[in-house]
Amino acid sequence: MVLHTSPYPSAFLSFLSGLSWAFVFPCYWLLDRLLASCVATSLEKRRRSQDPCSFLALGVLISTPLYLVLLLASLPFAFIGFLLWAPLQSIRKPYIYSHQKPDKHGVEQGSAAGTGAALAEWRPQGRSFCFGSANVCLLPDSLARFNNLADTQRRAREVGKRIRNGASRPQIKIYIDSPTNTSISAVSFCSLSTQGFRRTSSLDHRPDPVVTTENETEALTECPIHTSGGTSSDCPIHSTGVQNSSECPLHPNEEEHAPDCAMHQSSDSECPVHSNIMQNSEDCPLHPSGVQISITSPDSEPAEAEKGNHQTGDGDTGSLDSRTASRESLVRFHAADGGISPNNTLSQHRTSVFKRPIGRKRRHGDDGFDHEISAFFPANLDFLCLQEVFDRRAADRLRRQLHRYFPFVLSDVGRYGWKGCCSRFKFLNSGLLLASRYPILDAHYECFPNGRSEDALAAKGVLFAKVQVGSSAQDQRVVGYITCTHLHAIEGDAAVRCEQLDMLLEWGAEFRRVTSCPADEEKVLEDQVAFDVILGDLNFDNCSSEDKLEQQHSLFTHYKDPCRLGPGEDKPWALGTYLDTSGIYDEEVSSPESLQKVMENEEGRKEYLVFPTSKNHCPSQKGRKIPLKGNGRRIDYILYKEEGLHQDWKVDIEEFSFITQLAGLTDHLSVAARLVVSTGEEET
């Protein structure tokens, strides 16, 4: 299968398309501005009420009649352009594939940019992959205003900046222990207050150290070196000969006198951790009640070939309101043996000072994985699926920003105009966009034929992609399948969405069948499948009484939803992703950090999330004292398949995040998940 790098098969047809759009665009832009001047956002209404004589109100009064006159003048040119543009859409390619090579001025990292991460050999331990999904509502400005959003072009650029800044920031890990709480479980590892700690939002916020007496020092059970219940005779730190030992128990492979080692900074016989000098130090790297922080750069294997794509430039901050790119990114350390390292492999943590005792595992309730509400997209994000990237100019701005982190992008997905004499006219494409750090091998798009009402004006459908994530020792390609979609949005049309889910499963099985068979002339081994993931806005939640039909669909027997207990019941920590548009510009949720704090509070969620509907609920629940079910409408999904992949491989989820980094830019929360693909082999 050939990836389409141009929407048309020849340069002449591309020229005709560009010429036709040049005739149509003035009319399109003027109509958009005219309608936008008639629909004000809540922020604009607030500003006008505060200052009725403001330039904003005066500008609307002047510009509206001017737009109308110019629109009428541009109609003849738009008609000529439309007659030229419409027939071309029948031969237009369904997507545009773009690959941006690493910046030659970037940091000297890796090579082989043309093939990217495909050159990396698949290690026996396996790897982890991070997936993200977000509905960014990049409609034409006049249509976006019906969702209380404006200035689509600015938002597109800012969305791209925030995503790449969140994904490319240094990964900061925080090590937390307490003599009164040996568990590191929590409902959210951004909500450290539930564990007796203050919520850690910056490096200067640390828990107070625990002062121990001299008697307590000898038999401290939480010493990071000896296991729980050990004595001083077991511990190399408490042993009398450790100070004169030629080998440091913490730096066995380094020089005897490591300058940054607490072991070598003490000259007397006292334990350097529990001495009177060190016991109250917040900087002690071994004190059990302290906080140790390590910082690693996003140097995962896929970035070895492409990390030159990202070069720090204008706007490289976590958000418009962030003071630092690493704020709110203090991620709790997962310290069980066999944990996942930040470089996308299942090797030991290279950044840890020591390993915790065997048997202490990270668990949050009954889940074997971490879940959080985060103000940033995960560091080392590998794949990103976006929905509602409808506006062409906004899509170009967004793609340019994303290309500074993601080398491979599928954009402008879908079709316009008529596709056959009986099809409905499509004013907008599918709005889907897929960005990847790994090379894309194949891609395919299918349009849903059953759209209704205003939803039928957009070419909503499914984008399938096959990516190469490595190669085996036998030169077999290790691949993954990604499905991006955006289902029918009209409430009450459950049958339409279920039919679309049926088509999604059928088309996906056919895509995997076709792409799994190599061409007859190619003498290559069969690909090994590492993962199969579905991302997107499904426009139904798992708790609403009106969505029971979708909740029981067979999709959830083929793919696993990490946030779901069963039909009609989400896990307690699962969070709604659909925001109440009337409160988008409130000061309490105006920044990623403030929205994160609100989402961590139950009352805040009731104020700013749209909740599942039932017979007793009103359409808008904001400010009403009525019982609300669940934690909001969760309509953005990341699903993964556990079976039907490689025979001996296993796919598990390690992290799931609800992300607030796009606060003020869209009416959805983003979601992200990190999957662990283990082979069951041991490295020799």
XYZ file of C-alpha atoms in Angstrom, residues 350-651:
302
model
C 18.482 3.802 35.096
C 17.631 6.948 37.005
C 16.955 5.392 40.398
C 19.507 5.641 43.180
C 18.446 2.336 44.652
C 15.840 -0.358 44.154
C 13.004 -0.811 46.594
C 12.542 -4.108 48.416
C 11.028 -6.905 46.380
C 7.326 -7.323 46.893
C 6.395 -3.679 47.248
C 4.230 -3.140 44.210
C 2.336 -0.169 42.922
C -1.406 -0.666 43.041
C -4.241 1.840 43.125
C -7.187 0.097 44.659
C -7.953 -2.979 42.589
C -6.094 -1.697 39.519
C -2.645 -2.892 38.576
C -1.798 0.416 36.916
C -1.443 4.087 37.768
C -4.056 6.688 36.951
C -3.856 10.428 37.319
C -5.223 13.830 36.456
C -2.297 15.601 34.842
C -1.706 19.171 33.720
C 0.633 17.941 30.976
C 0.637 15.396 28.207
C 2.860 12.458 29.140
C 6.546 12.791 28.422
C 7.663 10.628 25.498
C 4.208 10.539 23.900
C 4.464 8.126 20.955
C 1.115 8.382 19.150
C -1.507 11.122 19.087
C -4.998 11.024 17.593
C -6.904 14.296 17.256
C -10.542 14.853 16.327
C -12.387 17.850 14.873
C -9.403 19.261 12.999
C -11.833 20.522 10.362
C -10.497 23.907 9.297
C -7.813 23.604 6.599
C -5.709 26.577 7.648
C -5.895 25.534 11.293
C -4.853 22.009 10.324
C -1.746 23.373 8.565
C -0.787 25.450 11.607
C -1.328 22.523 13.928
C 0.639 20.114 11.753
C 3.636 22.459 11.608
C 3.729 22.618 15.388
C 3.344 18.873 15.853
C 6.069 18.128 13.306
C 8.600 19.615 15.690
C 8.045 16.545 17.865
C 6.248 13.955 15.692
C 8.116 13.131 12.451
C 5.173 11.321 10.839
C 1.684 12.847 10.438
C -1.515 11.852 8.614
C -3.703 14.930 8.124
C -6.512 16.348 5.958
C -8.234 12.981 6.360
C -11.529 12.402 4.592
C -13.234 13.718 1.510
C -15.161 16.757 0.325
C -17.996 17.265 -2.130
C -19.780 14.254 -3.622
C -18.405 10.747 -3.797
C -20.706 9.241 -6.380
C -24.045 10.524 -7.636
C -26.060 9.303 -4.628
C -23.815 10.466 -1.794
C -24.405 13.525 0.344
C -22.300 16.617 -0.132
C -19.516 16.961 2.443
C -18.583 20.495 3.441
C -16.015 19.277 5.985
C -13.602 16.360 6.043
C -13.402 13.771 8.846
C -11.460 16.085 11.197
C -9.071 13.249 12.108
C -5.312 13.667 12.481
C -2.743 11.053 13.494
C 0.774 11.968 14.604
C 3.427 9.337 15.264
C 7.026 9.088 16.373
C 7.296 5.760 14.573
C 7.245 5.251 10.797
C 3.794 4.715 9.278
C 3.773 1.783 6.875
C 0.160 1.744 5.653
C -2.952 3.848 6.090
C -6.573 3.606 5.044
C -9.677 5.738 5.521
C -13.354 4.777 5.384
C -16.266 7.199 5.582
C -19.401 6.373 7.577
C -22.320 6.269 5.095
C -25.082 6.633 7.704
C -24.556 10.140 9.059
C -27.701 12.132 9.830
C -28.757 15.737 10.198
C -25.901 18.250 10.519
C -23.467 15.429 11.267
C -23.872 14.246 7.670
C -22.219 17.456 6.418
C -18.842 16.201 7.692
C -17.084 13.116 6.321
C -16.803 11.393 9.686
C -15.241 7.977 9.476
C -12.311 5.799 10.541
C -8.590 6.175 9.892
C -6.548 2.970 10.112
C -2.761 3.026 10.345
C -0.059 0.398 10.580
C 3.171 1.559 12.238
C 6.530 -0.104 12.611
C 7.848 0.001 16.170
C 10.916 -2.191 15.798
C 12.427 -5.279 14.241
C 13.269 -8.683 15.675
C 16.603 -10.434 15.630
C 15.299 -12.450 12.676
C 14.603 -9.238 10.711
C 10.874 -9.525 11.268
C 9.058 -6.215 11.445
C 7.361 -5.529 14.776
C 4.242 -3.494 14.013
C 1.217 -1.986 15.701
C -2.270 -1.099 14.492
C -3.918 2.209 15.387
C -7.545 3.100 14.700
C -8.701 6.725 14.960
C -12.385 7.613 14.773
C -15.084 10.144 15.617
C -18.609 8.758 15.827
C -22.009 10.323 15.179
C -22.699 13.118 17.685
C -26.470 13.636 17.609
C -28.047 12.653 20.928
C -30.601 9.861 20.804
C -29.150 8.273 17.650
C -27.809 5.202 19.442
C -28.651 2.932 16.509
C -26.492 5.063 14.187
C -23.478 4.838 16.493
C -23.881 1.088 16.963
C -23.990 0.635 13.206
C -20.828 2.705 12.898
C -19.115 0.547 15.540
C -20.087 -2.550 13.546
C -18.493 -1.035 10.441
C -15.403 -0.041 12.427
C -14.827 -3.631 13.544
C -15.467 -5.008 10.060
C -13.220 -2.484 8.298
C -10.499 -2.920 10.920
C -10.421 -6.706 10.483
C -10.180 -6.261 6.711
C -7.368 -3.691 7.011
C -5.346 -5.996 9.241
C -5.930 -8.928 6.908
C -4.833 -7.010 3.822
C -1.777 -5.385 5.392
C -0.588 -8.529 7.191
C -0.018 -10.400 3.923
C 3.215 -9.386 2.165
C 3.226 -9.024 -1.598
C 3.870 -12.177 -3.586
C 7.156 -10.905 -4.940
C 8.440 -10.051 -1.462
C 10.204 -12.861 0.338
C 9.878 -11.570 3.875
C 8.782 -13.017 7.180
C 5.345 -12.280 8.575
C 5.049 -9.181 10.723
C 4.818 -9.524 14.492
C 1.945 -7.481 15.942
C 2.727 -5.693 19.206
C -0.553 -3.838 19.825
C -3.961 -2.967 18.399
C -5.454 0.266 19.760
C -8.614 2.327 19.110
C -8.612 6.046 19.965
C -11.229 8.717 19.497
C -14.386 10.528 20.463
C -17.168 7.908 20.499
C -19.870 10.403 21.575
C -21.413 8.107 24.179
C -20.510 7.414 27.782
C -20.641 4.314 29.908
C -23.100 5.625 32.502
C -25.925 7.453 30.699
C -29.231 5.647 30.554
C -29.680 6.788 26.943
C -26.451 5.083 25.873
C -27.241 1.560 27.033
C -27.223 0.197 23.493
C -23.681 1.414 22.822
C -22.471 0.313 26.274
C -23.362 -3.301 25.446
C -21.789 -3.319 21.983
C -19.486 -6.185 21.020
C -16.667 -3.651 20.630
C -16.001 -4.055 24.355
C -15.602 -7.811 24.015
C -12.873 -7.384 21.394
C -11.156 -4.389 23.008
C -10.605 -3.489 26.641
C -11.549 -0.161 28.193
C -9.208 0.454 31.179
C -11.718 2.869 32.771
C -14.697 0.517 32.652
C -15.966 -2.096 35.098
C -18.848 -3.182 32.914
C -21.839 -1.847 30.949
C -23.192 1.165 32.805
C -20.434 1.258 35.432
C -17.079 3.015 35.324
C -14.235 2.612 37.777
C -14.393 5.075 40.698
C -11.401 7.059 39.492
C -12.640 7.409 35.883
C -13.271 11.031 34.950
C -15.612 12.642 32.452
C -13.987 14.247 29.427
C -16.789 16.518 28.193
C -16.640 20.018 29.691
C -19.614 22.291 30.255
C -18.966 24.921 27.587
C -20.571 27.719 29.595
C -17.698 27.671 32.104
C -14.701 27.380 29.793
C -13.539 30.955 30.461
C -14.058 30.960 34.219
C -10.947 31.962 36.116
C -11.094 28.735 38.144
C -10.401 26.636 35.018
C -8.543 29.094 32.814
C -5.146 27.346 32.985
C -4.038 23.693 32.890
C -2.978 23.821 36.538
C -6.212 25.394 37.796
C -8.378 23.019 35.741
C -6.398 20.108 37.148
C -7.122 21.233 40.698
C -10.819 21.608 39.910
C -10.988 18.138 38.362
C -9.375 16.637 41.448
C -12.215 18.015 43.549
C -15.622 16.332 43.497
C -17.546 19.581 43.789
C -15.441 21.141 41.068
C -16.235 18.295 38.721
C -19.945 18.792 39.311
C -19.568 22.445 38.370
C -17.573 22.143 35.151
C -18.256 18.706 33.644
C -21.280 17.534 31.692
C -22.766 14.576 33.544
C -24.484 11.413 32.298
C -28.122 11.949 31.467
C -31.040 10.194 33.094
C -34.765 10.762 33.414
C -34.201 12.917 36.515
C -31.477 15.123 35.042
C -31.924 18.413 33.309
C -29.960 19.224 30.116
C -27.692 21.637 32.002
C -26.822 20.662 35.548
C -24.543 23.577 36.422
C -25.596 25.174 39.680
C -28.407 22.681 40.344
C -28.632 20.745 43.609
C -29.476 17.360 42.089
C -27.734 13.998 42.441
C -25.233 13.417 39.659
C -24.131 9.969 38.577
C -20.452 9.164 38.157
C -17.674 11.678 37.520
C -18.939 13.177 34.275
C -19.589 12.025 30.715
C -16.544 10.111 29.483
C -16.866 10.129 25.700
C -13.158 10.084 24.734
C -11.725 6.572 24.720
C -8.496 4.622 24.428
C -9.221 0.917 23.909
C -6.691 -1.848 23.404
C -6.809 -5.496 22.405
C -5.379 -8.103 24.749
C -5.820 -11.128 22.485
C -5.302 -11.970 18.848
C -1.811 -10.458 18.643
C 1.482 -12.343 18.816
C 0.970 -15.745 20.369
C 3.410 -15.401 23.267
C 3.222 -11.648 23.838
C 1.112 -9.869 26.405
C -0.291 -6.343 26.445
